[in-house]
XYZ file of C-alpha atoms in Angstrom:
540
model
C 2.723 11.129 23.416
C 6.034 10.582 22.224
C 7.858 12.380 19.257
C 7.590 9.313 17.261
C 3.926 8.709 18.016
C 3.213 12.410 16.899
C 5.060 12.026 13.796
C 3.163 8.748 12.963
C -0.303 10.465 13.418
C 0.565 13.395 11.463
C 1.775 11.454 8.586
C -1.358 8.979 8.677
C -3.848 12.145 8.824
C -1.998 13.718 5.854
C -2.293 10.283 3.961
C 1.592 10.058 3.413
C 3.413 6.860 3.422
C 6.864 6.558 5.166
C 8.491 6.513 1.718
C 6.610 9.562 0.597
C 7.545 11.423 3.959
C 11.139 10.372 3.483
C 11.291 11.614 0.004
C 9.642 15.030 1.072
C 12.537 15.271 3.678
C 15.323 13.853 1.647
C 16.024 11.131 4.205
C 16.047 7.346 3.970
C 12.666 5.556 4.826
C 14.631 3.624 7.718
C 15.332 7.033 9.238
C 11.365 7.742 9.258
C 10.828 4.296 10.691
C 13.329 4.810 13.563
C 11.784 8.188 14.509
C 8.281 6.757 14.439
C 9.811 3.776 16.668
C 11.194 6.129 19.033
C 14.583 4.798 18.214
C 16.020 7.983 17.105
C 15.182 11.748 16.828
C 15.075 13.744 13.848
C 17.731 16.494 13.329
C 16.688 20.009 14.125
C 16.440 20.919 10.374
C 14.233 17.875 9.709
C 12.080 19.097 12.790
C 11.630 22.397 11.180
C 10.768 20.663 7.904
C 8.086 18.364 9.710
C 6.635 21.702 11.213
C 6.342 23.267 8.024
C 4.914 20.195 6.157
C 2.292 19.605 8.781
C 1.701 23.025 9.780
C 2.318 22.513 13.499
C 4.447 24.625 15.831
C 7.799 23.115 17.027
C 6.872 23.382 20.691
C 3.734 21.261 19.818
C 5.864 18.667 18.330
C 8.732 18.603 20.576
C 6.659 19.254 23.950
C 3.039 19.433 24.097
C 0.310 16.956 22.692
C -1.032 17.439 19.261
C -4.643 17.525 18.148
C -5.073 16.187 14.687
C -8.052 16.778 12.337
C -8.605 13.563 10.444
C -11.760 14.536 8.719
C -10.197 14.419 5.134
C -11.690 12.126 2.670
C -10.686 8.614 3.185
C -10.068 8.423 6.939
C -13.086 6.338 7.220
C -12.615 4.296 4.059
C -13.480 0.870 4.152
C -11.747 -1.487 1.380
C -14.178 -3.362 -0.892
C -11.672 -5.183 -3.107
C -8.414 -5.291 -1.593
C -7.703 -7.277 1.712
C -4.438 -7.970 3.504
C -3.153 -9.808 0.631
C -4.087 -7.927 -2.464
C -7.393 -8.053 -4.552
C -8.450 -11.598 -4.373
C -11.812 -13.323 -5.596
C -13.240 -16.042 -8.133
C -11.879 -15.243 -11.425
C -14.272 -13.302 -13.632
C -16.850 -13.405 -10.883
C -15.590 -11.123 -8.021
C -12.285 -10.435 -9.603
C -12.826 -9.694 -13.660
C -10.882 -8.879 -16.437
C -12.233 -5.487 -16.464
C -11.195 -5.018 -12.780
C -7.568 -6.078 -13.864
C -7.721 -3.523 -17.052
C -8.801 -0.801 -14.525
C -5.902 -1.684 -12.080
C -3.515 -1.300 -14.853
C -5.132 1.825 -16.212
C -4.862 3.568 -12.707
C -1.116 2.219 -12.102
C 0.122 3.531 -15.607
C -1.580 6.915 -15.011
C -0.709 7.188 -11.195
C 3.009 6.859 -11.450
C 3.134 9.733 -13.922
C 0.870 12.037 -12.182
C 0.869 14.739 -9.665
C -0.971 12.432 -7.004
C 2.030 10.219 -6.733
C 4.532 12.129 -4.570
C 7.596 10.284 -6.072
C 6.860 11.206 -9.549
C 9.718 12.780 -11.451
C 9.013 15.355 -14.324
C 8.054 13.673 -17.803
C 8.414 10.394 -16.304
C 7.331 7.238 -18.226
C 6.354 4.706 -15.602
C 7.926 0.883 -15.870
C 5.947 -1.706 -14.029
C 7.002 -5.316 -13.846
C 4.222 -8.233 -13.873
C 4.592 -11.892 -12.934
C 1.900 -14.557 -12.727
C 1.398 -18.071 -11.334
C 0.061 -20.967 -13.103
C -3.835 -20.550 -12.940
C -5.585 -20.723 -16.205
C -7.016 -17.155 -15.321
C -3.603 -15.622 -14.764
C -3.065 -15.196 -18.521
C -6.224 -13.530 -18.821
C -5.572 -11.108 -15.882
C -1.875 -10.669 -17.004
C -2.853 -9.415 -20.393
C -5.686 -7.050 -19.113
C -3.282 -5.352 -16.745
C -0.882 -4.997 -19.531
C -3.413 -3.496 -21.667
C -4.318 -0.873 -18.999
C -0.899 -0.085 -18.275
C 0.004 0.600 -21.747
C -3.287 2.476 -22.605
C -2.208 4.987 -19.878
C 1.505 5.235 -21.157
C 3.365 2.972 -18.859
C 5.566 0.306 -20.060
C 4.731 -3.313 -19.007
C 7.672 -5.501 -18.405
C 6.594 -9.197 -18.322
C 8.214 -11.932 -16.106
C 5.671 -14.538 -17.148
C 5.355 -17.451 -14.753
C 7.376 -16.719 -11.687
C 7.111 -16.505 -7.847
C 5.808 -13.471 -5.817
C 9.251 -12.889 -4.007
C 10.845 -12.833 -7.571
C 8.472 -9.954 -8.442
C 9.611 -8.223 -5.226
C 13.136 -8.744 -5.921
C 13.018 -7.392 -9.412
C 11.001 -4.593 -8.623
C 13.399 -3.237 -5.916
C 16.676 -4.271 -7.774
C 15.798 -2.908 -11.118
C 14.236 0.274 -9.908
C 10.523 -0.157 -11.215
C 7.728 2.007 -10.258
C 5.896 -1.014 -8.938
C 5.408 -4.654 -9.445
C 2.335 -6.661 -9.913
C 2.008 -10.386 -9.085
C -1.110 -12.364 -10.375
C -1.737 -14.884 -7.806
C -4.171 -16.322 -5.248
C -1.503 -18.162 -3.265
C -2.682 -21.213 -1.669
C -6.388 -20.851 -2.932
C -7.834 -23.190 -5.414
C -7.339 -22.587 -9.194
C -10.806 -20.986 -9.763
C -9.771 -17.960 -7.355
C -6.991 -15.511 -8.642
C -5.825 -12.162 -7.178
C -3.628 -9.101 -7.835
C -0.863 -8.146 -5.482
C 0.735 -4.857 -5.911
C 4.306 -4.359 -4.698
C 5.826 -0.821 -4.217
C 9.199 0.155 -5.498
C 10.988 -0.759 -2.341
C 9.756 -4.212 -2.855
C 6.896 -4.114 -0.195
C 3.200 -4.249 -0.220
C 1.544 -1.193 -1.513
C 0.542 1.461 0.900
C -3.146 1.919 2.006
C -3.519 5.371 0.660
C -2.498 4.325 -2.902
C -4.725 1.075 -2.769
C -7.609 3.246 -1.756
C -7.037 5.282 -4.956
C -7.060 2.303 -6.941
C -10.570 1.120 -5.592
C -11.926 4.604 -5.923
C -10.925 4.631 -9.575
C -12.518 1.237 -10.003
C -15.886 2.444 -8.566
C -15.665 5.630 -10.886
C -14.829 8.122 -8.170
C -12.597 10.371 -10.348
C -13.229 13.610 -8.271
C -11.087 12.237 -5.531
C -8.388 11.788 -7.803
C -8.520 15.304 -9.044
C -9.678 14.209 -12.527
C -12.152 15.874 -14.383
C -14.067 13.955 -17.238
C -15.553 10.508 -17.422
C -12.227 8.451 -17.317
C -8.381 8.852 -16.921
C -6.599 10.065 -19.908
C -5.498 7.836 -22.661
C -2.070 7.748 -24.055
C -1.703 8.401 -27.737
C 0.863 8.252 -30.454
C 4.299 7.897 -29.126
C 3.175 8.165 -25.672
C 1.633 4.752 -25.718
C 3.140 2.162 -23.531
C 5.015 -0.945 -24.929
C 5.226 -4.585 -23.587
C 8.778 -5.881 -22.899
C 9.634 -9.509 -22.437
C 11.649 -9.653 -19.165
C 12.233 -13.170 -18.496
C 16.231 -11.865 -17.763
C 14.841 -10.433 -14.531
C 13.545 -13.810 -13.322
C 16.933 -15.445 -14.136
C 18.777 -12.748 -12.262
C 16.574 -13.748 -9.177
C 17.592 -17.522 -9.762
C 21.490 -16.374 -9.768
C 20.631 -14.237 -6.563
C 19.050 -17.288 -4.567
C 22.052 -19.410 -5.764
C 24.572 -17.065 -4.603
C 23.179 -16.999 -1.061
C 24.383 -20.505 -0.474
C 28.012 -21.168 0.930
C 27.792 -24.889 0.861
C 27.568 -27.539 -1.525
C 24.594 -29.815 -1.346
C 25.986 -32.785 -3.389
C 25.614 -35.219 -0.407
C 21.842 -34.190 0.210
C 18.841 -35.684 -1.200
C 16.064 -33.094 -1.047
C 12.313 -33.660 -1.938
C 10.633 -30.395 -3.413
C 6.674 -30.103 -3.567
C 6.008 -27.201 -5.729
C 2.143 -27.106 -5.522
C 1.658 -27.262 -9.418
C 2.462 -23.494 -8.918
C 4.913 -20.772 -9.581
C 8.123 -22.445 -8.426
C 7.681 -25.324 -10.621
C 10.658 -24.573 -12.569
C 12.548 -22.337 -10.161
C 12.864 -24.610 -7.158
C 14.286 -27.484 -9.008
C 16.721 -25.336 -11.039
C 18.141 -23.650 -7.829
C 18.671 -26.764 -5.856
C 20.056 -28.682 -8.804
C 22.481 -25.866 -9.463
C 23.541 -26.115 -5.631
C 24.497 -29.799 -6.221
C 21.344 -31.356 -4.353
C 19.760 -34.734 -5.798
C 16.222 -33.466 -6.047
C 12.914 -35.545 -6.071
C 10.082 -33.348 -7.188
C 6.465 -33.482 -7.087
C 3.594 -31.019 -7.854
C 5.748 -29.782 -10.941
C 3.166 -30.504 -13.687
C 1.058 -27.437 -13.916
C -1.982 -27.608 -16.291
C -3.709 -24.347 -15.115
C -6.396 -26.027 -13.134
C -4.375 -28.366 -10.631
C -2.519 -25.496 -8.593
C -2.708 -26.622 -4.847
C -4.863 -29.571 -5.757
C -3.803 -32.188 -3.226
C -0.204 -30.835 -3.122
C 1.821 -28.108 -1.909
C 2.416 -26.472 1.560
C -1.554 -27.025 2.231
C -1.116 -30.639 1.580
C 2.021 -31.420 3.301
C 1.013 -35.179 3.612
C 2.278 -35.888 0.094
C 5.720 -34.487 0.855
C 6.017 -36.580 4.201
C 5.267 -39.510 2.409
C 7.764 -39.086 -0.437
C 10.637 -38.237 2.281
C 9.991 -41.458 4.013
C 9.470 -43.594 0.949
C 12.444 -42.263 -0.974
C 14.509 -42.004 2.245
C 15.524 -38.350 1.517
C 17.434 -36.089 3.865
C 14.843 -33.408 4.075
C 12.137 -31.815 1.933
C 10.284 -28.367 1.292
C 6.908 -27.869 0.108
C 5.657 -24.331 -1.341
C 2.470 -22.867 -1.944
C 1.046 -21.466 -5.345
C 3.121 -18.321 -5.448
C 6.054 -19.779 -3.438
C 6.186 -17.142 -0.734
C 5.589 -19.934 1.773
C 7.621 -22.823 2.846
C 6.821 -25.954 4.892
C 9.609 -28.320 5.588
C 9.831 -31.863 6.395
C 12.672 -33.600 8.360
C 14.477 -36.924 7.473
C 11.756 -38.877 9.303
C 8.721 -37.417 7.553
C 7.789 -35.299 10.409
C 6.400 -31.506 9.612
C 8.667 -28.578 10.329
C 6.065 -25.799 10.198
C 6.745 -21.928 10.190
C 7.019 -21.777 14.114
C 9.845 -24.226 14.148
C 11.565 -22.726 11.083
C 11.474 -19.265 13.008
C 13.179 -21.143 15.991
C 15.806 -22.734 13.736
C 16.551 -19.505 11.861
C 16.452 -17.130 14.992
C 19.180 -19.319 16.661
C 21.057 -19.292 13.496
C 21.032 -15.410 13.143
C 21.582 -15.133 16.890
C 24.795 -17.323 16.817
C 26.030 -15.050 13.944
C 25.091 -11.947 15.641
C 22.589 -10.780 12.997
C 19.399 -10.958 15.212
C 18.624 -7.350 15.469
C 17.027 -6.598 19.010
C 17.450 -10.255 19.881
C 13.885 -10.654 18.777
C 11.932 -12.746 16.317
C 8.462 -11.421 15.072
C 5.613 -13.834 14.941
C 1.683 -13.582 14.750
C -0.965 -14.361 17.436
C -1.491 -17.626 15.332
C 1.938 -18.885 16.123
C 2.159 -21.674 18.940
C 2.554 -20.617 22.550
C 5.497 -23.340 22.547
C 7.417 -21.153 19.907
C 7.820 -17.966 22.512
C 8.732 -20.547 25.216
C 11.321 -22.257 23.323
C 13.007 -18.954 21.975
C 12.962 -17.675 25.540
C 15.034 -20.744 26.573
C 17.907 -19.624 24.173
C 17.568 -16.126 25.171
C 15.374 -14.701 22.251
C 12.446 -12.556 22.698
C 9.256 -12.877 20.515
C 7.201 -9.938 19.383
C 3.632 -10.605 18.281
C 1.456 -8.971 15.578
C -1.996 -9.646 14.214
C -2.131 -12.301 11.351
C -0.580 -11.274 8.049
C 2.925 -11.083 6.635
C 2.408 -7.346 5.881
C 1.983 -6.660 9.715
C 4.854 -8.817 10.538
C 7.087 -6.891 8.116
C 5.828 -3.508 9.340
C 6.757 -4.637 12.975
C 10.389 -5.590 11.558
C 10.585 -2.420 9.839
C 9.675 -0.014 12.674
C 12.081 -1.923 15.159
C 14.712 -2.938 12.477
C 14.302 -6.581 13.477
C 15.815 -9.125 11.379
C 13.404 -12.058 11.339
C 9.696 -12.675 11.387
C 7.173 -14.999 10.136
C 3.878 -16.906 10.322
C 3.090 -20.471 11.359
C 1.697 -20.920 7.781
C 5.495 -20.765 6.321
C 5.664 -16.995 5.470
C 9.080 -16.338 6.679
C 10.821 -12.896 6.177
C 14.613 -12.705 6.562
C 15.303 -9.150 6.184
C 18.793 -9.143 5.234
C 17.775 -10.950 1.883
C 14.338 -9.999 1.159
C 11.377 -7.718 1.912
C 8.885 -10.388 1.662
C 8.198 -14.196 2.582
C 10.052 -16.015 0.153
C 9.905 -20.011 0.365
C 12.770 -21.069 -1.663
C 15.094 -18.480 0.207
C 13.623 -19.970 3.322
C 14.500 -23.557 1.988
C 17.973 -22.632 1.274
C 18.667 -21.073 4.767
C 17.358 -24.103 6.452
C 19.693 -26.382 4.260
C 22.526 -24.160 5.011
C 21.791 -24.510 8.745
C 21.806 -28.277 8.294
C 25.121 -28.201 6.351
C 26.759 -25.914 8.873
C 25.970 -27.700 11.891
C 26.350 -31.143 10.387
C 23.149 -31.949 11.802
C 19.665 -33.181 10.605
C 16.619 -30.975 10.238
C 15.045 -33.233 12.903
C 17.385 -32.505 15.376
C 17.573 -28.835 14.604
C 13.715 -28.578 15.218
C 13.475 -30.784 18.254
C 13.800 -28.207 21.023
C 10.731 -26.714 20.008
C 7.843 -28.114 21.949
C 4.612 -27.048 20.673
C 0.988 -27.250 22.416
C -1.315 -29.524 20.443
C -3.306 -27.040 18.370
C -6.495 -27.528 16.268
C -7.727 -25.120 13.438
C -11.311 -25.133 12.248
C -12.042 -22.986 8.970
C -15.819 -21.899 8.524
C -17.233 -19.988 5.505
C -19.665 -17.565 6.909
C -22.000 -15.055 5.556
C -20.742 -12.008 7.661
C -17.422 -12.432 9.392
C -17.793 -9.376 11.719
C -21.297 -10.552 12.714
C -19.659 -13.705 13.930
C -17.200 -11.682 15.999
C -19.783 -9.781 17.492
C -22.515 -12.601 18.279
C -22.807 -12.646 22.006
C -23.817 -16.428 22.002
C -20.260 -17.028 20.257
C -18.508 -15.062 22.714
C -20.249 -16.675 25.605
C -19.203 -20.097 24.151
C -15.618 -19.040 23.924
C -15.504 -17.975 27.582
C -17.100 -21.425 28.484
C -14.125 -23.185 26.544
C -11.716 -20.867 27.988
C -12.804 -21.908 31.554
C -12.271 -25.415 30.423
C -8.787 -24.751 29.400
C -8.044 -23.139 32.520
C -5.057 -21.327 31.607
C -3.406 -24.273 30.036
C -3.867 -23.268 26.473
C -6.046 -20.567 24.709
C -8.713 -19.903 22.358
C -8.518 -17.642 19.212
C -11.264 -16.445 16.977
C -10.411 -14.427 13.978
C -11.566 -13.548 10.500
C -9.639 -14.256 7.260
C -8.319 -11.267 5.346
C -8.683 -12.749 2.131
C -11.901 -15.115 2.273
C -15.211 -15.048 3.709
C -13.829 -17.429 6.425
C -13.767 -17.404 10.214
C -10.751 -19.020 11.793
C -11.193 -21.064 15.390
C -7.880 -21.959 16.785
C -7.643 -23.850 20.033
C -4.407 -24.811 21.988
C -4.964 -27.273 24.777
C -3.027 -29.760 26.875
C -3.672 -32.664 24.500
C -4.949 -32.887 20.773
C -8.232 -34.440 21.740
C -9.215 -31.649 23.810
C -8.147 -29.213 21.402
C -10.364 -30.883 18.726
C -13.201 -31.021 21.145
C -12.933 -27.523 22.076
C -12.558 -26.121 18.579
C -15.794 -28.220 17.624
C -17.708 -26.727 20.453
C -17.137 -23.090 19.256
C -17.673 -24.186 15.623
C -21.085 -25.526 16.742
C -21.967 -22.351 18.412
C -21.266 -20.313 15.121
C -23.318 -22.805 13.161
C -26.220 -22.964 15.532
C -26.550 -18.990 15.101
C -26.847 -19.366 11.478
C -23.737 -17.563 10.372
C -22.296 -20.321 8.132
C -22.849 -20.785 4.226
C -24.369 -24.026 3.114
């Protein structure tokens, strides 16, 4: 076991995040990441501090293997509410206003408590909140703000804005955390709560577990006596601050990243009737583009409804009919971007990663000469990157896992086929508008079209089937389903692949097939889907 692996195991067993360990040792979080990735060794004084902190000897840390007792409460904890992308569910059914209030109550209390390792003495927590355009977002926004202020924290309201803007403002203006109310690409009746730490990243698992324990009434594990968290009174009550200025600074930041004028470009934008409906047009107009916009008439019920990155056919048609140079479609909270070239052809996340990977490599900015993708990315991406001397690291599905891999290895670029693209120099999360700007910059710098930039990527025909099921784990463990997958793999005969995975945010099983041609990919996906249905796993 390497020193880095030992530090990771000790930290996880102690329920300490990388940023919390960094605080304790008075080093940067990047230093801890490099230690754990075995890219650097801690200095001897830090080794001694680690030994004292985790009650181990220097010899065992530097030479021998370590046996770690992981029997503390929480090691076997299974999340009930929070998934890979926050707390998500149908508004006022599985995600209620009371849930939101309790999230606010906990966060307002936590960042002033001893339980939070980064709390300063007499600290009054500051938390920034954004929301998308869903009707239920207003209800959840004010419920969270009520909980925060009742616990003595100040709530700063960005109002309708994008997830990456909340991440930017949280990090830039040194808030304790950020909250984004959104269900991303889901329909309007769903909503969600994403919590962002002070570094602009997704909240660590241990703090998320504390939130769930409070929601379920487990105050003992929080070290709290009584029936509830203490309420703030008098001058200790929190206040609500209109913070639209933070959103405006984010717009200014995006505009500052462009070095070209877009005056000669006609650009289509599909804002999904979501959070980007004002921001995206404002940014591209400021950069000089002639914009044609659809999906920018939100009414609270039409977010993602036949528009946005999940219905890219509308933007394809717009680009062709209006003879536009290129187009960009975003999802409900604008952390995704799918592009369309001058001929109305889709440029998905895989092709975007290729284009931006080559751009960063040519500029000497692609750390490790590696792009981070997920197992859902097309095999053609890896082959195309390899031809231009770029390696491809793979993670499980979820932008948080992509970002963790980037952090641990100091990689510059990563993302998902769905359009979550993370460019670490500029952001700590996927940012659809930022991605659109960087693609437009590449079009301008190379004096090329988006279609020509994407052309070297030869993707395998791929088909995805989504099945709503009763029990995701039961599907994955079903022997009959496994047998059908082996049968399909034999038919593919090494010229493609089968991937069966569960959604992190919905009761959905995803079946992805790559094959030599599109007809076979559809046929094989249907075979696996039928096996799942025949076993009685599907809902309805």
